[in-house]
XYZ file of C-alpha atoms in Angstrom:
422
model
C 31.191 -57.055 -56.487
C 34.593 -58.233 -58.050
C 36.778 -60.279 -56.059
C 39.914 -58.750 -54.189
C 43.196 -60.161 -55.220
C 45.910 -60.712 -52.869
C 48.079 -57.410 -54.329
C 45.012 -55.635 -53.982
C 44.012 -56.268 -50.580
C 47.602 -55.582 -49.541
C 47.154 -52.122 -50.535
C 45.024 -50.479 -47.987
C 47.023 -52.841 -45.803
C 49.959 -51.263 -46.050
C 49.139 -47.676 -46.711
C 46.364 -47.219 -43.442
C 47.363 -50.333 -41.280
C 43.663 -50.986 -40.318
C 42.287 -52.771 -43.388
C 40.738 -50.042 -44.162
C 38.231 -50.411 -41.891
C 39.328 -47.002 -39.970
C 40.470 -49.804 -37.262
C 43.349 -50.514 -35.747
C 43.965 -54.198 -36.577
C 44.338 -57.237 -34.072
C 43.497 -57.666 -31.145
C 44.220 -54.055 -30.252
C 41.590 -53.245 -32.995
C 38.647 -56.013 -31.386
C 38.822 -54.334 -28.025
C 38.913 -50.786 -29.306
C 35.325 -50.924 -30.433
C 33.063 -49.353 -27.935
C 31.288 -52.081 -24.971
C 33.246 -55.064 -26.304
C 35.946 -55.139 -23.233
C 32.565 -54.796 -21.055
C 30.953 -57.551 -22.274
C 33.857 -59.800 -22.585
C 34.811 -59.384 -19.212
C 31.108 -60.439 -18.240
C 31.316 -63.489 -20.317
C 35.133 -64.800 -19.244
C 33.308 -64.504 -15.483
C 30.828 -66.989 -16.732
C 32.879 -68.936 -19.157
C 35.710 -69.809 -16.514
C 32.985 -71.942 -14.111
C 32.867 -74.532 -17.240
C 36.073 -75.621 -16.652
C 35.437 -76.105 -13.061
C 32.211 -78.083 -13.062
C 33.449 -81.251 -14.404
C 36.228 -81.080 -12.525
C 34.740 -80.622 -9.075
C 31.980 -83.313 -10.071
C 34.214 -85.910 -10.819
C 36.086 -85.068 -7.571
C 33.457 -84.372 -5.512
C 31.134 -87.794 -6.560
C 33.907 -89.819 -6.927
C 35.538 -89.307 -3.137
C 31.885 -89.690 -1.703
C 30.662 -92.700 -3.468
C 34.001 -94.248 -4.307
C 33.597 -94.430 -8.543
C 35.101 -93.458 -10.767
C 32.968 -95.038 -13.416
C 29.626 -93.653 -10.886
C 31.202 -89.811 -11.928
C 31.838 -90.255 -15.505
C 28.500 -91.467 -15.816
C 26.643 -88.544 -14.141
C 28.961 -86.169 -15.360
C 28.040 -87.615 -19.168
C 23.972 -87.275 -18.596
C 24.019 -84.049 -17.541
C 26.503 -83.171 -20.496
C 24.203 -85.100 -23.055
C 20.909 -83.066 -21.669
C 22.555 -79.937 -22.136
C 22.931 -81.005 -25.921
C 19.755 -81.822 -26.067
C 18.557 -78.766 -24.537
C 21.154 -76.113 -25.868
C 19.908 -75.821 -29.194
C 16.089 -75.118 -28.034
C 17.672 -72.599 -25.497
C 19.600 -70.565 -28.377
C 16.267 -70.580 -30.576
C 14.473 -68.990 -27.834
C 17.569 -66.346 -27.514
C 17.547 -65.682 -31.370
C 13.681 -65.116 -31.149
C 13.287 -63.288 -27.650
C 16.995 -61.817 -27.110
C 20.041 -63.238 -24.628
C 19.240 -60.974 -21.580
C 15.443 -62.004 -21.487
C 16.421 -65.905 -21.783
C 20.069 -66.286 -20.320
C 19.741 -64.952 -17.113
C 16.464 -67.106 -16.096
C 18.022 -70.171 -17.899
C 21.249 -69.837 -15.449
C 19.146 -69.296 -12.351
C 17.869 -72.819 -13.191
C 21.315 -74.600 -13.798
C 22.152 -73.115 -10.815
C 19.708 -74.253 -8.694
C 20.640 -77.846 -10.394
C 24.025 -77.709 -9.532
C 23.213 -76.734 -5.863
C 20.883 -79.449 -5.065
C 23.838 -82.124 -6.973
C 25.683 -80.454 -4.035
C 23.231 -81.113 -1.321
C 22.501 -84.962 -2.579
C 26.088 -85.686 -2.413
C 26.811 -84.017 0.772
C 23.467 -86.013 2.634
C 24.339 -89.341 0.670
C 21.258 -89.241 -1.937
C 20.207 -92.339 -3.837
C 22.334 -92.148 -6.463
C 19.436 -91.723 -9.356
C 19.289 -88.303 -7.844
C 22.720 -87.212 -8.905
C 21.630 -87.954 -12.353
C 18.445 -85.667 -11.648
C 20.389 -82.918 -10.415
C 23.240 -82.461 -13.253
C 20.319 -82.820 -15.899
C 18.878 -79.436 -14.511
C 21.769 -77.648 -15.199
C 21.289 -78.447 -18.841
C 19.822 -75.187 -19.120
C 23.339 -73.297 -18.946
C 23.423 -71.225 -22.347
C 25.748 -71.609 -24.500
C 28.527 -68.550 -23.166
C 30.808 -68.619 -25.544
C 28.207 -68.826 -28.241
C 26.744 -65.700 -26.769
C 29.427 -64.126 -27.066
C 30.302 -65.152 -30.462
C 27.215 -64.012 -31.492
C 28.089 -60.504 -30.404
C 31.282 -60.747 -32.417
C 29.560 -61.506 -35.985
C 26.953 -58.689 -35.269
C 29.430 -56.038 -34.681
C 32.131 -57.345 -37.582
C 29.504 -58.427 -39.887
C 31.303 -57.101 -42.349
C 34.917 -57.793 -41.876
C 35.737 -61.072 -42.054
C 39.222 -61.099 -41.180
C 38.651 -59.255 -38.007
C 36.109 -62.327 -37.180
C 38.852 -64.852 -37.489
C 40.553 -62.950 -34.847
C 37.366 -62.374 -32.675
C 36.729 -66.127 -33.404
C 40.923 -67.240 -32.247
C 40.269 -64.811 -29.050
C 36.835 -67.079 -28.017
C 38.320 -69.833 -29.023
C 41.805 -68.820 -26.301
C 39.608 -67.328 -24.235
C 37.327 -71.054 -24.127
C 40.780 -72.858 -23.120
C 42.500 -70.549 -20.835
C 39.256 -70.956 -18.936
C 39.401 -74.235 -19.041
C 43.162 -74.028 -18.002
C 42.463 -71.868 -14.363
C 38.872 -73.438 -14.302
C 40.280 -77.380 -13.440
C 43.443 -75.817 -11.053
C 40.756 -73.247 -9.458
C 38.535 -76.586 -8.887
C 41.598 -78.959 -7.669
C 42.205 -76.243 -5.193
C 38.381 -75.384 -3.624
C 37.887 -78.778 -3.282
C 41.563 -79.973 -1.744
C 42.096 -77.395 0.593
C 38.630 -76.756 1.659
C 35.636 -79.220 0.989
C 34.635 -81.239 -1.932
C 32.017 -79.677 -2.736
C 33.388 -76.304 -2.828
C 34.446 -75.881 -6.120
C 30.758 -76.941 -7.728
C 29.682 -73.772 -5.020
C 31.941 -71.148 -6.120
C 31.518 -72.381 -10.031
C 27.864 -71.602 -9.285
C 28.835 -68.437 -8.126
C 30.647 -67.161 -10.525
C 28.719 -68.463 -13.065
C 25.210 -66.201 -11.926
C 27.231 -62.932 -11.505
C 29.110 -63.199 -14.720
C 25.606 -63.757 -16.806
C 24.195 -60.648 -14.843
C 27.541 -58.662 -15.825
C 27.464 -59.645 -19.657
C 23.391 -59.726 -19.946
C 23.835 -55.889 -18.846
C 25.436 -54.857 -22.027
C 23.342 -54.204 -24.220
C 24.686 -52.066 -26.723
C 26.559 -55.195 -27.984
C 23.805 -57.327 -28.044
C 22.276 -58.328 -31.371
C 19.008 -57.691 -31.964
C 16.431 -60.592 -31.761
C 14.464 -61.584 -34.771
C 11.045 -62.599 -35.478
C 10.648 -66.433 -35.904
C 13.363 -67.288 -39.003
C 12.279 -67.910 -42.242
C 15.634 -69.928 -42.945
C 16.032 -73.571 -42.853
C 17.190 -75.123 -40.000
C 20.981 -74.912 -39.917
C 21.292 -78.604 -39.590
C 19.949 -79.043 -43.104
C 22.596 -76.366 -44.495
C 25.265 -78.172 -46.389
C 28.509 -79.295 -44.596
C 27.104 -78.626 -41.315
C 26.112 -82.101 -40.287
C 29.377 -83.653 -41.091
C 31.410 -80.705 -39.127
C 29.016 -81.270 -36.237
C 30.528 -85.543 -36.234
C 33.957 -84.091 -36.332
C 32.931 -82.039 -33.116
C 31.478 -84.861 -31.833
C 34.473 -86.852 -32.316
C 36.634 -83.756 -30.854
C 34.340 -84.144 -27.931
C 34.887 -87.398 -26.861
C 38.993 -86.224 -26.915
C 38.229 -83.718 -24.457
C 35.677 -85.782 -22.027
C 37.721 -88.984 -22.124
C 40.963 -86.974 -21.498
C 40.057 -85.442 -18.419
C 38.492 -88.133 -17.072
C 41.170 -90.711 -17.612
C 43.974 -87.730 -16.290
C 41.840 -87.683 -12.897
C 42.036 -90.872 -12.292
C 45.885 -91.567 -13.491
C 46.848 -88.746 -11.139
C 45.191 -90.134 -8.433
C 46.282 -93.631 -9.269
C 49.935 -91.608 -9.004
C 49.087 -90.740 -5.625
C 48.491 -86.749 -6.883
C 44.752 -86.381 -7.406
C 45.063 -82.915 -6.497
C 47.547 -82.124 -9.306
C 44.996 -83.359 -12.000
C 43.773 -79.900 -12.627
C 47.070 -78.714 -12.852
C 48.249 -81.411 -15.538
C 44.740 -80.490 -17.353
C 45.505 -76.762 -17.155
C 48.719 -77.278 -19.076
C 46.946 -78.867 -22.065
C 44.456 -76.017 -22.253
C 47.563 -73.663 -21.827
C 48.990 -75.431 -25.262
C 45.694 -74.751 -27.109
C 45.020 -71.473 -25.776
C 48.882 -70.604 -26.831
C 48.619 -71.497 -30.436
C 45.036 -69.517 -30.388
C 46.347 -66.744 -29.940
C 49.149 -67.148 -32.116
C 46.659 -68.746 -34.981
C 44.264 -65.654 -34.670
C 47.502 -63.043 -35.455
C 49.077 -65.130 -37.757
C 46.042 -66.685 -40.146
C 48.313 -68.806 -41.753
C 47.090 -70.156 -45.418
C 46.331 -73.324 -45.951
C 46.094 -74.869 -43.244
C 42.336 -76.547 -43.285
C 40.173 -78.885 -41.490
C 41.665 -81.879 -42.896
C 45.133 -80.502 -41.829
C 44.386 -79.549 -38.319
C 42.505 -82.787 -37.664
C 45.386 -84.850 -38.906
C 47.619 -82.907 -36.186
C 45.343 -83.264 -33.357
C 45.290 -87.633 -34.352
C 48.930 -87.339 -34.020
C 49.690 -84.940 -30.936
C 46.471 -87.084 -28.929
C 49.070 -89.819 -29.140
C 51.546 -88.437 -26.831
C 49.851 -88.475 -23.550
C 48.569 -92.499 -24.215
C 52.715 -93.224 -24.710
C 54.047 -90.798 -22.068
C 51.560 -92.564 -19.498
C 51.998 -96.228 -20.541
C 56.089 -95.662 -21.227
C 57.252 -93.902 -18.266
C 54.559 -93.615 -15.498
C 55.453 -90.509 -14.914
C 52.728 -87.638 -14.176
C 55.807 -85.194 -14.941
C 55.682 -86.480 -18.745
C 52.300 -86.826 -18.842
C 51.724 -83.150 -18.354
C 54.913 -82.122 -20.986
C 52.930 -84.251 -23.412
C 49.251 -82.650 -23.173
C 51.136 -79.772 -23.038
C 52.145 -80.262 -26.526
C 48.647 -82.390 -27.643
C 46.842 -79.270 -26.570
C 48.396 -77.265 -29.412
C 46.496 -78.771 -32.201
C 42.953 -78.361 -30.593
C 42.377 -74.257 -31.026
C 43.199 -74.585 -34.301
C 41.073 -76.830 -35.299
C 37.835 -75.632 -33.095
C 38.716 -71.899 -34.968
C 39.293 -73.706 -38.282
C 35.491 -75.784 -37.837
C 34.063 -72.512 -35.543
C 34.297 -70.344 -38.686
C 32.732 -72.767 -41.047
C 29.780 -72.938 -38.967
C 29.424 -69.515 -38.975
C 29.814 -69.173 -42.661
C 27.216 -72.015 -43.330
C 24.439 -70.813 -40.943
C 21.737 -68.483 -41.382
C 22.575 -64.909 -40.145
C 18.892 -65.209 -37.866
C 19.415 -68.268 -36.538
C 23.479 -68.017 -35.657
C 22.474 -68.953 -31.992
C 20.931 -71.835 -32.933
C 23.423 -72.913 -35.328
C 26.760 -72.439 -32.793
C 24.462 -74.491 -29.833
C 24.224 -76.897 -32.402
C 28.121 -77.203 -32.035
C 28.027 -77.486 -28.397
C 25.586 -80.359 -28.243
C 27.867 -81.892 -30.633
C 30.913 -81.440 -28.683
C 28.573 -82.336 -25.743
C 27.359 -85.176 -27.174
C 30.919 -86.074 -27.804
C 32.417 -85.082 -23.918
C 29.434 -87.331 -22.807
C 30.388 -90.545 -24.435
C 34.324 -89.536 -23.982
C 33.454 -88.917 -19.573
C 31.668 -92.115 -19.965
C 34.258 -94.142 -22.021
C 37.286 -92.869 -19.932
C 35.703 -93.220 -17.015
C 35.506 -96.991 -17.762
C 38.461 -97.599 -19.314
C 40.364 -96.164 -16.310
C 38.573 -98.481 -13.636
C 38.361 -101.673 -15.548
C 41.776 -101.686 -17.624
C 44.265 -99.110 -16.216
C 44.417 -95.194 -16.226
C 47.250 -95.159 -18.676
C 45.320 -97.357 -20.887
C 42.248 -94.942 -20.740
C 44.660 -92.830 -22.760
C 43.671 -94.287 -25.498
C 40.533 -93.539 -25.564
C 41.306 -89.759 -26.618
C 43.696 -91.289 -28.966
C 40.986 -92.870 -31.055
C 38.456 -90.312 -30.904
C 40.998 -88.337 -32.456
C 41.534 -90.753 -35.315
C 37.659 -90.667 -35.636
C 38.192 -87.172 -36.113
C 40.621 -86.812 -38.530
C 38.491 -89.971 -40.547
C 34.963 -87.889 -40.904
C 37.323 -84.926 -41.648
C 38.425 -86.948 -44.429
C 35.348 -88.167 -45.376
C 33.809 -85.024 -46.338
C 36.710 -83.155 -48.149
C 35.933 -86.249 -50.657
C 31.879 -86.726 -50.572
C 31.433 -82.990 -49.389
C 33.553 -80.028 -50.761
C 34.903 -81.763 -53.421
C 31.697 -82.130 -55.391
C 31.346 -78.259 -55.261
C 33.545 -75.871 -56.844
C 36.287 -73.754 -54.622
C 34.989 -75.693 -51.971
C 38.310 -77.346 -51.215
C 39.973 -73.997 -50.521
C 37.395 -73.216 -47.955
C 37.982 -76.356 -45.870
């Protein structure tokens, strides 16, 4: 089939306003297709408890046992089991389905993150904490889910993808922007432990609600023929650069925590954490409308190593939790970009049968990443200073924007057009 050129594909543009896809384009045209506002809905219900389970962790541990360093480490081994466990969960939903395997895998992380509750409530050895937030390893991979719904039903439109793909990628920080202030909240003005409750919660009834749909849901295959996505080319070195993107985001919340409550504030921390995911989820939006060319991997890694160094000077320069917040507002612009940007070469680079698999893959990267970042931060804030934990997040992004580097030369360049698709 010949290739479009850019006068051509303006044409139907122009003439039908729908790509000639008999769809209205946008946004407009993602939620006009039939069950897809159902099963989003479902899925943003789930989603939103991930940015509330760190949170209320951290909180909850560190006000009953005193560390800060105690949280960041429990926090990180549960985070680093669910990476180890996400991709075998997401084979099992590409083989079997996602209502027959999400909705017994959630009951189970769950039931972990109700007995973390009762071990910190009844002052538990602390090896038991570590027990607990392992179980709930077996949370599926939501937004991958969801994803996964997307590239079944535009299979064959790619540019209404790259919106679907923006939307996830919003949707992933706006609930992580309410998720951290709904957490601050529960556990402030009620008990500490109510925010890991109502996470639970919400997290069960929003898998039953998006599990039900299943017009939308792709169709399982038989055990895949295809090679295992990790050995598909460019796909280990984007899964570093998620790694290294991971360690931004654990390190960063953990280190704002403990600033904020070094400030006197701790119950503003999910507030100043909200407004960074508000940044990202902003210029999601905007990315997925706009598609603007040329602006790569390489590029968007080289803005989030610049914007991650705002919050490290804003903290150590002023000491203000006012300019802290104005400058993750601002960092969290280059993030969506960049998670779309990597998202969609993932998708491109992974076997239609085992898509699952290949999108958990990025989650235990960025897992793997959070884990080492919680741990790091965590650290760095108790035995230096909180506004030298800021660096932390600083460097990972630098690591970041160095692998992204590294494989535009030793990667794409070796293979022809490649450099245009990074």
């Amino acid at each position: 089939m010949p290739l479009q050129t850019t006068e051509d594909s303006r044409i139907p543009d122009e003439q039908c306003g729908d790509g000639g896809t008999g769809q209205p384009r946008g946004y407009r045209g993602l939620f006009s297709r039939p069950g897809t506002r159902a099963f989003t809905a479902g899925n943003l219900v789930a989603r939103l408890p991930m940015g509330m389970f760190g949170v209320s962790a951290v909180v909850m541990i560190a006000g009953a046992r005193g560390s800060y360093a105690l949280a960041g480490a429990v926090t990180a081994a549960g985070l680093a089991a669910t990476g180890v466990a996400g991709p075998w969960i997401a084979r099992l939903v590409d083989r079997h389905g996602q209502a027959r395997v999400a909705v017994p895998a959630t009951l189970t992380a769950v039931l972990g993150s109700l007995a973390l509750l009762l071990c910190v409530r009844f002052g538990a050895p602390d090896w038991t904490l570590f027990a607990s937030y392992a179980a709930t390893a077996a949370t599926p991979n939501i937004g991958g889910l969801s994803r996964a719904r997307w590239a079944h039903l535009l299979r064959d439109d790619p540019a209404a993808l790259h919106t679907a793909n923006s939307f996830e990628q919003a949707a992933d920080e706006l609930c992580f922007m309410l998720g951290p202030v709904l957490a601050a909240f529960l556990t402030g003005t009620f008990f500490p432990e109510a925010g890991t409750l109502a996470g639970s919660v919400l997290l069960l009834a929003g898998m039953l609600l998006f599990t039900a749909q299943r017009a939308t849901e792709p169709p399982p295959s038989a055990r895949s023929k295809a090679r295992s996505p990790l050995r598909s080319a460019g796909i280990p070195a984007l899964l570093a650069c998620f790694a290294a993107t991971g360690m931004v985001f654990g390190s960063m919340e953990v280190v704002t925590i403990a600033y904020a409550d070094a400030q006197g504030h701790r119950a503003a921390a999910g507030l100043v954490l909200a407004l960074q995911a508000a940044g990202s989820c902003a210029a999601g939006l905007l990315y997925g409308a706009l598609k603007p060319a040329g602006l790569g991997l390489p590029r968007c890694l080289l803005a989030m190593a610049v914007l991650m160094t705002l919050p490290w000077l804003a903290a150590a320069s002023t000491g203000s939790l006012v300019a802290l917040a104005g400058a993750l507002l601002v960092a969290g612009m280059a993030t969506a970009p960049t998670m779309v940007t990597a998202m969609t070469l993932v998708q491109a680079r992974t076997p239609a049968d085992r898509l699952n698999e290949g999108m958990s893959l990025v989650v235990t990267g960025l897992l793997t990443g959070i884990a080492c970042g919680s741990a790091a931060g965590g650290w760095a804030a108790e035995h230096t200073s909180p506004a030298t934990g800021f660096a932390v997040p600083a460097a990972a992004a630098a690591v970041a924007l160095v692998i992204g580097a590294s494989r535009l030369r030793t990667g794409a360049a070796g293979r022809p057009g490649a450099r245009r698709a990074v």
